[in-house]
PDB file of C-alpha atoms in Angstrom:
ATOM      1  CA  ARG R   1     -76.937 -87.958 -62.822  1.00 76.00           C
ATOM      2  CA  ALA R   2     -75.836 -84.336 -63.410  1.00 83.00           C
ATOM      3  CA  ILE R   3     -72.620 -83.033 -64.928  1.00 80.00           C
ATOM      4  CA  PHE R   4     -71.788 -79.361 -64.592  1.00 83.00           C
ATOM      5  CA  ARG R   5     -69.224 -77.470 -66.665  1.00 82.00           C
ATOM      6  CA  LYS R   6     -68.243 -73.877 -65.978  1.00 83.00           C
ATOM      7  CA  SER R   7     -66.884 -72.605 -69.219  1.00 83.00           C
ATOM      8  CA  ASN R   8     -66.265 -69.479 -71.172  1.00 85.00           C
ATOM      9  CA  LEU R   9     -68.605 -70.305 -74.006  1.00 91.00           C
ATOM     10  CA  PHE R  10     -67.775 -73.920 -75.031  1.00 92.00           C
ATOM     11  CA  GLU R  11     -63.990 -73.936 -74.482  1.00 92.00           C
ATOM     12  CA  LYS R  12     -63.943 -76.407 -71.536  1.00 91.00           C
ATOM     13  CA  ILE R  13     -66.393 -78.913 -73.075  1.00 92.00           C
ATOM     14  CA  ARG R  14     -64.744 -82.271 -73.518  1.00 90.00           C
ATOM     15  CA  ASP R  15     -64.653 -84.037 -76.917  1.00 90.00           C
ATOM     16  CA  GLY R  16     -67.888 -85.940 -77.520  1.00 90.00           C
ATOM     17  CA  GLU R  17     -69.670 -84.435 -74.515  1.00 91.00           C
ATOM     18  CA  SER R  18     -73.283 -83.329 -74.890  1.00 92.00           C
ATOM     19  CA  PHE R  19     -76.023 -82.103 -72.550  1.00 93.00           C
ATOM     20  CA  ASP R  20     -79.759 -82.072 -72.070  1.00 95.00           C
ATOM     21  CA  ILE R  21     -79.761 -78.476 -71.027  1.00 95.00           C
ATOM     22  CA  ILE R  22     -77.409 -75.483 -71.345  1.00 94.00           C
ATOM     23  CA  ILE R  23     -78.016 -72.523 -69.066  1.00 94.00           C
ATOM     24  CA  SER R  24     -76.398 -69.125 -69.331  1.00 94.00           C
ATOM     25  CA  ASN R  25     -76.417 -65.809 -67.639  1.00 94.00           C
ATOM     26  CA  PRO R  26     -74.173 -64.116 -70.197  1.00 95.00           C
ATOM     27  CA  PRO R  27     -72.970 -60.536 -70.120  1.00 94.00           C
ATOM     28  CA  TYR R  28     -75.737 -58.663 -71.875  1.00 95.00           C
ATOM     29  CA  ILE R  29     -75.465 -54.955 -71.055  1.00 93.00           C
ATOM     30  CA  PRO R  30     -74.721 -52.722 -74.070  1.00 93.00           C
ATOM     31  CA  TYR R  31     -71.400 -50.802 -73.805  1.00 93.00           C
ATOM     32  CA  GLY R  32     -72.084 -47.172 -72.761  1.00 90.00           C
ATOM     33  CA  THR R  33     -75.036 -48.025 -70.417  1.00 92.00           C
ATOM     34  CA  GLU R  34     -74.915 -46.026 -67.185  1.00 92.00           C
ATOM     35  CA  LEU R  35     -75.010 -48.377 -64.161  1.00 91.00           C
ATOM     36  CA  SER R  36     -75.241 -47.916 -60.423  1.00 90.00           C
ATOM     37  CA  PRO R  37     -71.981 -48.078 -58.440  1.00 90.00           C
ATOM     38  CA  GLU R  38     -73.029 -51.435 -56.898  1.00 90.00           C
ATOM     39  CA  VAL R  39     -73.327 -53.099 -60.305  1.00 87.00           C
ATOM     40  CA  LEU R  40     -69.978 -51.574 -61.384  1.00 87.00           C
ATOM     41  CA  GLN R  41     -68.286 -53.671 -58.679  1.00 90.00           C
ATOM     42  CA  GLU R  42     -68.559 -56.596 -61.042  1.00 91.00           C
ATOM     43  CA  PRO R  43     -65.803 -56.987 -63.772  1.00 90.00           C
ATOM     44  CA  ASP R  44     -66.694 -55.522 -67.141  1.00 91.00           C
ATOM     45  CA  ILE R  45     -66.364 -58.957 -68.721  1.00 91.00           C
ATOM     46  CA  ALA R  46     -69.321 -60.192 -66.625  1.00 91.00           C
ATOM     47  CA  LEU R  47     -71.452 -57.198 -67.545  1.00 94.00           C
ATOM     48  CA  PHE R  48     -70.963 -55.844 -71.012  1.00 93.00           C
ATOM     49  CA  ALA R  49     -71.253 -57.240 -74.504  1.00 95.00           C
ATOM     50  CA  HIS R  50     -70.898 -55.879 -78.031  1.00 95.00           C
ATOM     51  CA  ASN R  51     -73.730 -55.676 -80.597  1.00 95.00           C
ATOM     52  CA  ASN R  52     -76.099 -53.921 -78.249  1.00 94.00           C
ATOM     53  CA  GLY R  53     -75.496 -56.489 -75.538  1.00 95.00           C
ATOM     54  CA  LEU R  54     -76.366 -59.456 -77.834  1.00 97.00           C
ATOM     55  CA  ALA R  55     -72.940 -60.756 -78.918  1.00 97.00           C
ATOM     56  CA  ILE R  56     -72.603 -63.544 -76.378  1.00 97.00           C
ATOM     57  CA  TYR R  57     -76.224 -64.743 -77.046  1.00 98.00           C
ATOM     58  CA  GLU R  58     -75.353 -65.055 -80.707  1.00 97.00           C
ATOM     59  CA  ALA R  59     -72.218 -67.041 -80.072  1.00 97.00           C
ATOM     60  CA  ILE R  60     -73.925 -69.442 -77.734  1.00 97.00           C
ATOM     61  CA  ILE R  61     -77.069 -69.893 -79.921  1.00 98.00           C
ATOM     62  CA  LYS R  62     -74.783 -70.620 -82.934  1.00 97.00           C
ATOM     63  CA  GLU R  63     -72.793 -73.305 -81.141  1.00 96.00           C
ATOM     64  CA  ALA R  64     -75.290 -74.788 -78.623  1.00 97.00           C
ATOM     65  CA  PRO R  65     -76.788 -77.322 -81.159  1.00 97.00           C
ATOM     66  CA  ASN R  66     -73.390 -78.947 -81.376  1.00 96.00           C
ATOM     67  CA  TYR R  67     -73.445 -79.668 -77.710  1.00 95.00           C
ATOM     68  CA  LEU R  68     -77.097 -80.409 -76.997  1.00 97.00           C
ATOM     69  CA  ASN R  69     -78.650 -83.836 -76.972  1.00 96.00           C
ATOM     70  CA  GLU R  70     -81.697 -84.439 -79.154  1.00 96.00           C
ATOM     71  CA  GLY R  71     -84.563 -82.450 -77.703  1.00 96.00           C
ATOM     72  CA  GLY R  72     -82.193 -80.576 -75.396  1.00 98.00           C
ATOM     73  CA  TYR R  73     -82.936 -77.147 -73.981  1.00 98.00           C
ATOM     74  CA  LEU R  74     -81.092 -73.774 -74.146  1.00 98.00           C
ATOM     75  CA  MET R  75     -81.879 -71.228 -71.381  1.00 98.00           C
ATOM     76  CA  PHE R  76     -80.703 -67.688 -70.821  1.00 97.00           C
ATOM     77  CA  GLU R  77     -81.220 -64.853 -68.517  1.00 97.00           C
ATOM     78  CA  LEU R  78     -82.370 -61.794 -70.548  1.00 97.00           C
ATOM     79  CA  GLY R  79     -81.378 -58.162 -70.364  1.00 94.00           C
ATOM     80  CA  ILE R  80     -84.134 -55.558 -70.494  1.00 92.00           C
ATOM     81  CA  ASP R  81     -85.662 -55.254 -73.997  1.00 94.00           C
ATOM     82  CA  GLN R  82     -83.707 -58.148 -75.466  1.00 97.00           C
ATOM     83  CA  SER R  83     -86.339 -60.893 -75.452  1.00 98.00           C
ATOM     84  CA  PHE R  84     -87.501 -60.232 -79.100  1.00 98.00           C
ATOM     85  CA  ALA R  85     -83.908 -60.176 -80.538  1.00 98.00           C
ATOM     86  CA  VAL R  86     -82.854 -63.356 -78.605  1.00 98.00           C
ATOM     87  CA  LYS R  87     -86.032 -65.202 -79.625  1.00 98.00           C
ATOM     88  CA  GLU R  88     -85.477 -64.263 -83.244  1.00 98.00           C
ATOM     89  CA  MET R  89     -81.883 -65.654 -83.041  1.00 98.00           C
ATOM     90  CA  MET R  90     -83.160 -68.915 -81.397  1.00 98.00           C
ATOM     91  CA  ASN R  91     -85.938 -69.490 -83.949  1.00 98.00           C
ATOM     92  CA  GLU R  92     -83.651 -71.156 -86.487  1.00 96.00           C
ATOM     93  CA  SER R  93     -82.566 -74.073 -84.250  1.00 98.00           C
ATOM     94  CA  PHE R  94     -85.018 -74.072 -81.404  1.00 98.00           C
ATOM     95  CA  GLU R  95     -88.741 -74.530 -81.019  1.00 98.00           C
ATOM     96  CA  ASN R  96     -91.396 -74.060 -78.270  1.00 98.00           C
ATOM     97  CA  ILE R  97     -89.462 -70.956 -77.128  1.00 98.00           C
ATOM     98  CA  ILE R  98     -90.951 -69.567 -73.871  1.00 98.00           C
ATOM     99  CA  ILE R  99     -90.187 -66.204 -72.298  1.00 98.00           C
ATOM    100  CA  GLU R 100     -90.799 -65.838 -68.532  1.00 98.00           C
ATOM    101  CA  LYS R 101     -91.188 -62.516 -66.685  1.00 98.00           C
ATOM    102  CA  ASP R 102     -89.497 -61.576 -63.421  1.00 97.00           C
ATOM    103  CA  LEU R 103     -91.331 -60.146 -60.329  1.00 97.00           C
ATOM    104  CA  ALA R 104     -91.112 -56.703 -61.888  1.00 96.00           C
ATOM    105  CA  ASN R 105     -92.920 -58.051 -65.032  1.00 97.00           C
ATOM    106  CA  ILE R 106     -89.874 -57.658 -67.187  1.00 96.00           C
ATOM    107  CA  ASP R 107     -88.911 -60.376 -69.672  1.00 98.00           C
ATOM    108  CA  ARG R 108     -86.086 -62.138 -67.815  1.00 97.00           C
ATOM    109  CA  ILE R 109     -85.768 -65.809 -68.801  1.00 98.00           C
ATOM    110  CA  ILE R 110     -85.997 -67.437 -72.309  1.00 98.00           C
ATOM    111  CA  TYR R 111     -85.713 -71.021 -73.145  1.00 98.00           C
ATOM    112  CA  GLY R 112     -86.302 -73.356 -76.074  1.00 98.00           C
ATOM    113  CA  ARG R 113     -86.004 -76.911 -77.214  1.00 98.00           C
ATOM    114  CA  LEU R 114     -83.620 -77.926 -79.918  1.00 98.00           C
ATOM    115  CA  LYS R 115     -85.448 -78.774 -83.143  1.00 97.00           C
TER     116      LYS R 115
END
């Protein structure tokens, strides 16, 4: 059985609800980054984040343990050159953290298991 919630961070999660996995493709582009016209068709809120593109990762990593079942997983898409910083943030509450590369050999996915 699968339950899906589309939510801005955790605002639409129901009281007492918890999950085996949380997956996010957060906005991760640092403000001021030059982008191609095709990418700029997306709304800014879907693209850009403060703190060098890491602000939304920080918010999710901080709150995710409150919404994950024991041994649950947190998974993100990564921006270029963000894998080390995101892994460092995850180290406190997550273990067995894995980083996967995309077809261009860029770190693109990170996931870890709740300690």
